[in-house]
Amino acid sequence: MSHPEPPSSAVPLDPELVALVVEVAGAPPGWARHVTPDARLDGDLLLDEAELAALAGRLREHFGPAADLAALRAGLDLAGLEALTVADLQRLLPEEGAR
């Protein structure tokens, strides 16, 4: 019996993405449980501007130029910046086979 595809919010996060978020936050490894698809970068994970800038650089280094958090953030208003989630970051990443 085949199971339907899970909704996009149920797609597991890329473990490398989670590790980068934990790294730039300077958080202990157990903190990774807070890095969920719906976690807001600002409101839930409490990443500050310096951490977001570091994350933008690490994403580009690790996943290539398409993972451009700075460009994504530049196109958002204040409400959009406050609503930015880990799932939004994951959508920036290239498909597994393209890495």
GROMACS .gro file of N, CA, C and O in nm:
model
  396
    1MET      N    1   0.084  -0.117   0.000
    1MET     CA    2   0.000   0.000   0.000
    1MET      C    3   0.089   0.124   0.000
    1MET      O    4   0.180   0.137   0.081
    2SER      N    5   0.065   0.213  -0.091
    2SER     CA    6   0.148   0.333  -0.099
    2SER      C    7   0.085   0.445  -0.017
    2SER      O    8  -0.036   0.457  -0.007
    3HIS      N    9   0.173   0.523   0.042
    3HIS     CA   10   0.128   0.635   0.125
    3HIS      C   11   0.139   0.764   0.044
    3HIS      O   12   0.234   0.781  -0.032
    4PRO      N   13   0.045   0.855   0.060
    4PRO     CA   14   0.054   0.982  -0.012
    4PRO      C   15   0.175   1.062   0.036
    4PRO      O   16   0.223   1.043   0.148
    5GLU      N   17   0.223   1.152  -0.049
    5GLU     CA   18   0.333   1.240  -0.012
    5GLU      C   19   0.290   1.326   0.106
    5GLU      O   20   0.178   1.375   0.110
    6PRO      N   21   0.379   1.346   0.203
    6PRO     CA   22   0.343   1.434   0.314
    6PRO      C   23   0.334   1.578   0.266
    6PRO      O   24   0.396   1.615   0.167
    7PRO      N   25   0.254   1.660   0.334
    7PRO     CA   26   0.249   1.801   0.297
    7PRO      C   27   0.387   1.862   0.310
    7PRO      O   28   0.470   1.814   0.387
    8SER      N   29   0.414   1.969   0.236
    8SER     CA   30   0.548   2.028   0.234
    8SER      C   31   0.596   2.066   0.374
    8SER      O   32   0.714   2.059   0.403
    9SER      N   33   0.505   2.106   0.463
    9SER     CA   34   0.548   2.143   0.597
    9SER      C   35   0.595   2.020   0.676
    9SER      O   36   0.663   2.034   0.776
   10ALA      N   37   0.558   1.900   0.631
   10ALA     CA   38   0.599   1.779   0.700
   10ALA      C   39   0.729   1.721   0.643
   10ALA      O   40   0.781   1.624   0.694
   11VAL      N   41   0.781   1.781   0.536
   11VAL     CA   42   0.905   1.734   0.478
   11VAL      C   43   1.017   1.759   0.579
   11VAL      O   44   1.028   1.868   0.634
   12PRO      N   45   1.099   1.657   0.607
   12PRO     CA   46   1.205   1.676   0.705
   12PRO      C   47   1.304   1.783   0.661
   12PRO      O   48   1.332   1.798   0.541
   13LEU      N   49   1.356   1.855   0.757
   13LEU     CA   50   1.456   1.957   0.726
   13LEU      C   51   1.589   1.892   0.691
   13LEU      O   52   1.624   1.787   0.744
   14ASP      N   53   1.662   1.958   0.603
   14ASP     CA   54   1.796   1.913   0.567
   14ASP      C   55   1.883   1.922   0.693
   14ASP      O   56   1.894   2.028   0.754
   15PRO      N   57   1.944   1.811   0.735
   15PRO     CA   58   2.025   1.814   0.858
   15PRO      C   59   2.143   1.912   0.849
   15PRO      O   60   2.184   1.968   0.951
   16GLU      N   61   2.194   1.934   0.729
   16GLU     CA   62   2.305   2.030   0.713
   16GLU      C   63   2.254   2.172   0.739
   16GLU      O   64   2.326   2.253   0.797
   17LEU      N   65   2.132   2.202   0.698
   17LEU     CA   66   2.072   2.332   0.724
   17LEU      C   67   2.055   2.352   0.874
   17LEU      O   68   2.091   2.456   0.929
   18VAL      N   69   2.001   2.251   0.941
   18VAL     CA   70   1.981   2.260   1.086
   18VAL      C   71   2.115   2.283   1.155
   18VAL      O   72   2.128   2.369   1.243
   19ALA      N   73   2.219   2.211   1.113
   19ALA     CA   74   2.351   2.225   1.174
   19ALA      C   75   2.406   2.367   1.154
   19ALA      O   76   2.466   2.423   1.247
   20LEU      N   77   2.383   2.425   1.038
   20LEU     CA   78   2.431   2.562   1.013
   20LEU      C   79   2.358   2.662   1.101
   20LEU      O   80   2.419   2.756   1.154
   21VAL      N   81   2.228   2.646   1.118
   21VAL     CA   82   2.151   2.737   1.204
   21VAL      C   83   2.201   2.727   1.348
   21VAL      O   84   2.224   2.829   1.414
   22VAL      N   85   2.223   2.604   1.396
   22VAL     CA   86   2.273   2.585   1.532
   22VAL      C   87   2.412   2.648   1.545
   22VAL      O   88   2.442   2.716   1.644
   23GLU      N   89   2.496   2.629   1.444
   23GLU     CA   90   2.632   2.683   1.446
   23GLU      C   91   2.632   2.835   1.456
   23GLU      O   92   2.700   2.892   1.541
   24VAL      N   93   2.557   2.903   1.369
   24VAL     CA   94   2.560   3.050   1.371
   24VAL      C   95   2.493   3.106   1.496
   24VAL      O   96   2.527   3.216   1.539
   25ALA      N   97   2.401   3.031   1.554
   25ALA     CA   98   2.336   3.076   1.677
   25ALA      C   99   2.428   3.058   1.798
   25ALA      O  100   2.401   3.111   1.905
   26GLY      N  101   2.535   2.979   1.780
   26GLY     CA  102   2.625   2.951   1.891
   26GLY      C  103   2.554   2.872   2.000
   26GLY      O  104   2.584   2.886   2.118
   27ALA      N  105   2.461   2.789   1.958
   27ALA     CA  106   2.377   2.715   2.053
   27ALA      C  107   2.432   2.574   2.076
   27ALA      O  108   2.501   2.519   1.990
   28PRO      N  109   2.398   2.515   2.190
   28PRO     CA  110   2.439   2.376   2.214
   28PRO      C  111   2.363   2.282   2.121
   28PRO      O  112   2.253   2.316   2.075
   29PRO      N  113   2.418   2.164   2.092
   29PRO     CA  114   2.355   2.072   1.997
   29PRO      C  115   2.209   2.039   2.029
   29PRO      O  116   2.127   2.025   1.940
   30GLY      N  117   2.173   2.026   2.156
   30GLY     CA  118   2.035   1.994   2.192
   30GLY      C  119   1.935   2.100   2.149
   30GLY      O  120   1.816   2.074   2.137
   31TRP      N  121   1.984   2.221   2.124
   31TRP     CA  122   1.899   2.332   2.081
   31TRP      C  123   1.840   2.305   1.942
   31TRP      O  124   1.738   2.363   1.905
   32ALA      N  125   1.900   2.214   1.869
   32ALA     CA  126   1.855   2.182   1.732
   32ALA      C  127   1.708   2.142   1.729
   32ALA      O  128   1.642   2.159   1.627
   33ARG      N  129   1.654   2.091   1.838
   33ARG     CA  130   1.512   2.052   1.839
   33ARG      C  131   1.420   2.171   1.817
   33ARG      O  132   1.305   2.155   1.779
   34HIS      N  133   1.471   2.292   1.841
   34HIS     CA  134   1.392   2.414   1.819
   34HIS      C  135   1.390   2.454   1.672
   34HIS      O  136   1.309   2.538   1.633
   35VAL      N  137   1.482   2.398   1.595
   35VAL     CA  138   1.492   2.433   1.452
   35VAL      C  139   1.395   2.345   1.376
   35VAL      O  140   1.427   2.237   1.329
   36THR      N  141   1.271   2.392   1.366
   36THR     CA  142   1.164   2.321   1.297
   36THR      C  143   1.123   2.400   1.173
   36THR      O  144   1.157   2.518   1.161
   37PRO      N  145   1.051   2.338   1.080
   37PRO     CA  146   1.011   2.412   0.959
   37PRO      C  147   0.936   2.542   0.989
   37PRO      O  148   0.958   2.642   0.922
   38ASP      N  149   0.851   2.542   1.091
   38ASP     CA  150   0.770   2.659   1.121
   38ASP      C  151   0.838   2.760   1.213
   38ASP      O  152   0.781   2.866   1.241
   39ALA      N  153   0.958   2.729   1.260
   39ALA     CA  154   1.028   2.820   1.352
   39ALA      C  155   1.069   2.947   1.277
   39ALA      O  156   1.134   2.942   1.173
   40ARG      N  157   1.027   3.062   1.332
   40ARG     CA  158   1.064   3.190   1.272
   40ARG      C  159   1.207   3.223   1.314
   40ARG      O  160   1.244   3.206   1.430
   41LEU      N  161   1.286   3.271   1.218
   41LEU     CA  162   1.427   3.300   1.245
   41LEU      C  163   1.441   3.405   1.353
   41LEU      O  164   1.528   3.396   1.440
   42ASP      N  165   1.355   3.507   1.350
   42ASP     CA  166   1.362   3.618   1.444
   42ASP      C  167   1.282   3.586   1.571
   42ASP      O  168   1.336   3.581   1.680
   43GLY      N  169   1.155   3.561   1.556
   43GLY     CA  170   1.065   3.549   1.669
   43GLY      C  171   1.082   3.424   1.753
   43GLY      O  172   1.062   3.427   1.874
   44ASP      N  173   1.117   3.311   1.692
   44ASP     CA  174   1.128   3.185   1.766
   44ASP      C  175   1.273   3.148   1.797
   44ASP      O  176   1.304   3.108   1.909
   45LEU      N  177   1.361   3.162   1.698
   45LEU     CA  178   1.500   3.123   1.718
   45LEU      C  179   1.585   3.238   1.770
   45LEU      O  180   1.699   3.218   1.810
   46LEU      N  181   1.529   3.360   1.766
   46LEU     CA  182   1.593   3.479   1.820
   46LEU      C  183   1.729   3.508   1.756
   46LEU      O  184   1.822   3.553   1.823
   47LEU      N  185   1.740   3.482   1.625
   47LEU     CA  186   1.864   3.515   1.554
   47LEU      C  187   1.871   3.666   1.535
   47LEU      O  188   1.775   3.729   1.491
   48ASP      N  189   1.985   3.725   1.570
   48ASP     CA  190   2.001   3.870   1.552
   48ASP      C  191   2.062   3.898   1.414
   48ASP      O  192   2.091   3.805   1.337
   49GLU      N  193   2.080   4.025   1.384
   49GLU     CA  194   2.130   4.063   1.250
   49GLU      C  195   2.267   4.004   1.220
   49GLU      O  196   2.293   3.961   1.108
   50ALA      N  197   2.355   4.001   1.319
   50ALA     CA  198   2.489   3.945   1.298
   50ALA      C  199   2.478   3.795   1.268
   50ALA      O  200   2.549   3.744   1.179
   51GLU      N  201   2.393   3.725   1.340
   51GLU     CA  202   2.376   3.582   1.316
   51GLU      C  203   2.312   3.556   1.180
   51GLU      O  204   2.350   3.462   1.110
   52LEU      N  205   2.215   3.639   1.142
   52LEU     CA  206   2.153   3.623   1.010
   52LEU      C  207   2.253   3.649   0.898
   52LEU      O  208   2.254   3.579   0.797
   53ALA      N  209   2.340   3.748   0.917
   53ALA     CA  210   2.444   3.775   0.817
   53ALA      C  211   2.540   3.657   0.807
   53ALA      O  212   2.580   3.616   0.697
   54ALA      N  213   2.578   3.603   0.922
   54ALA     CA  214   2.667   3.486   0.922
   54ALA      C  215   2.598   3.367   0.856
   54ALA      O  216   2.661   3.294   0.778
   55LEU      N  217   2.470   3.349   0.884
   55LEU     CA  218   2.395   3.239   0.824
   55LEU      C  219   2.388   3.255   0.673
   55LEU      O  220   2.406   3.158   0.598
   56ALA      N  221   2.366   3.378   0.626
   56ALA     CA  222   2.361   3.402   0.481
   56ALA      C  223   2.493   3.360   0.416
   56ALA      O  224   2.493   3.293   0.312
   57GLY      N  225   2.604   3.396   0.478
   57GLY     CA  226   2.735   3.359   0.423
   57GLY      C  227   2.758   3.209   0.425
   57GLY      O  228   2.806   3.151   0.327
   58ARG      N  229   2.722   3.145   0.535
   58ARG     CA  230   2.742   3.001   0.547
   58ARG      C  231   2.653   2.924   0.449
   58ARG      O  232   2.695   2.823   0.392
   59LEU      N  233   2.528   2.970   0.427
   59LEU     CA  234   2.440   2.904   0.331
   59LEU      C  235   2.500   2.908   0.191
   59LEU      O  236   2.501   2.808   0.120
   60ARG      N  237   2.550   3.026   0.151
   60ARG     CA  238   2.611   3.039   0.017
   60ARG      C  239   2.737   2.954   0.006
   60ARG      O  240   2.758   2.890  -0.097
   61GLU      N  241   2.819   2.952   0.110
   61GLU     CA  242   2.941   2.869   0.108
   61GLU      C  243   2.906   2.721   0.094
   61GLU      O  244   2.970   2.649   0.018
   62HIS      N  245   2.807   2.680   0.170
   62HIS     CA  246   2.775   2.538   0.179
   62HIS      C  247   2.687   2.488   0.064
   62HIS      O  248   2.706   2.376   0.017
   63PHE      N  249   2.590   2.569   0.023
   63PHE     CA  250   2.492   2.523  -0.075
   63PHE      C  251   2.502   2.594  -0.210
   63PHE      O  252   2.430   2.559  -0.303
   64GLY      N  253   2.589   2.694  -0.222
   64GLY     CA  254   2.606   2.763  -0.349
   64GLY      C  255   2.527   2.892  -0.357
   64GLY      O  256   2.450   2.927  -0.267
   65PRO      N  257   2.546   2.965  -0.468
   65PRO     CA  258   2.489   3.099  -0.481
   65PRO      C  259   2.336   3.105  -0.483
   65PRO      O  260   2.278   3.209  -0.453
   66ALA      N  261   2.270   2.996  -0.516
   66ALA     CA  262   2.123   2.996  -0.518
   66ALA      C  263   2.066   3.009  -0.377
   66ALA      O  264   1.953   3.057  -0.360
   67ALA      N  265   2.142   2.969  -0.276
   67ALA     CA  266   2.096   2.976  -0.137
   67ALA      C  267   2.127   3.115  -0.083
   67ALA      O  268   2.211   3.134   0.004
   68ASP      N  269   2.059   3.215  -0.138
   68ASP     CA  270   2.090   3.355  -0.111
   68ASP      C  271   1.991   3.417  -0.013
   68ASP      O  272   1.892   3.480  -0.052
   69LEU      N  273   2.019   3.399   0.115
   69LEU     CA  274   1.934   3.453   0.219
   69LEU      C  275   1.932   3.605   0.215
   69LEU      O  276   1.827   3.666   0.236
   70ALA      N  277   2.045   3.668   0.186
   70ALA     CA  278   2.050   3.814   0.181
   70ALA      C  279   1.954   3.868   0.075
   70ALA      O  280   1.881   3.965   0.099
   71ALA      N  281   1.951   3.806  -0.042
   71ALA     CA  282   1.860   3.851  -0.148
   71ALA      C  283   1.715   3.828  -0.108
   71ALA      O  284   1.629   3.913  -0.133
   72LEU      N  285   1.687   3.715  -0.045
   72LEU     CA  286   1.551   3.688   0.001
   72LEU      C  287   1.507   3.794   0.101
   72LEU      O  288   1.399   3.851   0.090
   73ARG      N  289   1.591   3.823   0.199
   73ARG     CA  290   1.557   3.922   0.302
   73ARG      C  291   1.543   4.061   0.243
   73ARG      O  292   1.459   4.139   0.288
   74ALA      N  293   1.623   4.094   0.142
   74ALA     CA  294   1.618   4.227   0.081
   74ALA      C  295   1.483   4.255   0.017
   74ALA      O  296   1.441   4.371   0.007
   75GLY      N  297   1.414   4.150  -0.027
   75GLY     CA  298   1.286   4.168  -0.094
   75GLY      C  299   1.166   4.168   0.000
   75GLY      O  300   1.053   4.172  -0.045
   76LEU      N  301   1.190   4.163   0.132
   76LEU     CA  302   1.080   4.153   0.228
   76LEU      C  303   1.060   4.283   0.306
   76LEU      O  304   1.157   4.352   0.336
   77ASP      N  305   0.935   4.310   0.341
   77ASP     CA  306   0.908   4.420   0.432
   77ASP      C  307   0.926   4.371   0.575
   77ASP      O  308   0.960   4.254   0.599
   78LEU      N  309   0.902   4.457   0.673
   78LEU     CA  310   0.924   4.421   0.812
   78LEU      C  311   0.842   4.299   0.853
   78LEU      O  312   0.893   4.207   0.917
   79ALA      N  313   0.715   4.295   0.814
   79ALA     CA  314   0.630   4.180   0.848
   79ALA      C  315   0.684   4.052   0.785
   79ALA      O  316   0.682   3.946   0.847
   80GLY      N  317   0.733   4.061   0.662
   80GLY     CA  318   0.790   3.945   0.594
   80GLY      C  319   0.917   3.897   0.662
   80GLY      O  320   0.940   3.776   0.675
   81LEU      N  321   1.000   3.991   0.707
   81LEU     CA  322   1.122   3.954   0.779
   81LEU      C  323   1.088   3.884   0.910
   81LEU      O  324   1.152   3.785   0.946
   82GLU      N  325   0.987   3.935   0.980
   82GLU     CA  326   0.946   3.875   1.106
   82GLU      C  327   0.886   3.736   1.086
   82GLU      O  328   0.894   3.652   1.174
   83ALA      N  329   0.827   3.711   0.970
   83ALA     CA  330   0.760   3.583   0.942
   83ALA      C  331   0.852   3.480   0.878
   83ALA      O  332   0.812   3.366   0.858
   84LEU      N  333   0.975   3.517   0.845
   84LEU     CA  334   1.067   3.427   0.775
   84LEU      C  335   1.095   3.303   0.861
   84LEU      O  336   1.133   3.315   0.978
   85THR      N  337   1.075   3.185   0.803
   85THR     CA  338   1.089   3.059   0.878
   85THR      C  339   1.205   2.974   0.825
   85THR      O  340   1.260   3.000   0.718
   86VAL      N  341   1.233   2.870   0.898
   86VAL     CA  342   1.335   2.774   0.856
   86VAL      C  343   1.290   2.706   0.725
   86VAL      O  344   1.372   2.679   0.638
   87ALA      N  345   1.161   2.683   0.709
   87ALA     CA  346   1.110   2.624   0.584
   87ALA      C  347   1.141   2.717   0.466
   87ALA      O  348   1.172   2.669   0.356
   88ASP      N  349   1.135   2.849   0.488
   88ASP     CA  350   1.172   2.943   0.381
   88ASP      C  351   1.319   2.925   0.344
   88ASP      O  352   1.354   2.933   0.225
   89LEU      N  353   1.403   2.903   0.442
   89LEU     CA  354   1.546   2.877   0.414
   89LEU      C  355   1.561   2.750   0.333
   89LEU      O  356   1.639   2.745   0.238
   90GLN      N  357   1.490   2.646   0.373
   90GLN     CA  358   1.502   2.518   0.303
   90GLN      C  359   1.465   2.532   0.156
   90GLN      O  360   1.525   2.469   0.070
   91ARG      N  361   1.366   2.617   0.127
   91ARG     CA  362   1.326   2.637  -0.014
   91ARG      C  363   1.437   2.703  -0.097
   91ARG      O  364   1.435   2.694  -0.219
   92LEU      N  365   1.532   2.767  -0.032
   92LEU     CA  366   1.645   2.827  -0.104
   92LEU      C  367   1.748   2.723  -0.148
   92LEU      O  368   1.828   2.749  -0.238
   93LEU      N  369   1.747   2.607  -0.082
   93LEU     CA  370   1.852   2.508  -0.107
   93LEU      C  371   1.829   2.437  -0.239
   93LEU      O  372   1.715   2.408  -0.277
   94PRO      N  373   1.939   2.407  -0.309
   94PRO     CA  374   1.925   2.329  -0.432
   94PRO      C  375   1.879   2.188  -0.401
   94PRO      O  376   1.896   2.138  -0.288
   95GLU      N  377   1.816   2.125  -0.497
   95GLU     CA  378   1.775   1.986  -0.480
   95GLU      C  379   1.897   1.901  -0.447
   95GLU      O  380   2.009   1.931  -0.488
   96GLU      N  381   1.875   1.793  -0.374
   96GLU     CA  382   1.985   1.706  -0.330
   96GLU      C  383   2.078   1.666  -0.445
   96GLU      O  384   2.199   1.671  -0.432
   97GLY      N  385   2.023   1.629  -0.557
   97GLY     CA  386   2.105   1.585  -0.670
   97GLY      C  387   2.183   1.696  -0.738
   97GLY      O  388   2.278   1.671  -0.811
   98ALA      N  389   2.147   1.823  -0.711
   98ALA     CA  390   2.214   1.937  -0.775
   98ALA      C  391   2.331   1.990  -0.694
   98ALA      O  392   2.397   2.082  -0.735
   99ARG      N  393   2.357   1.929  -0.578
   99ARG     CA  394   2.465   1.978  -0.492
   99ARG      C  395   2.598   1.920  -0.532
   99ARG      O  396   2.614   1.813  -0.575
   0.00000   0.00000   0.00000
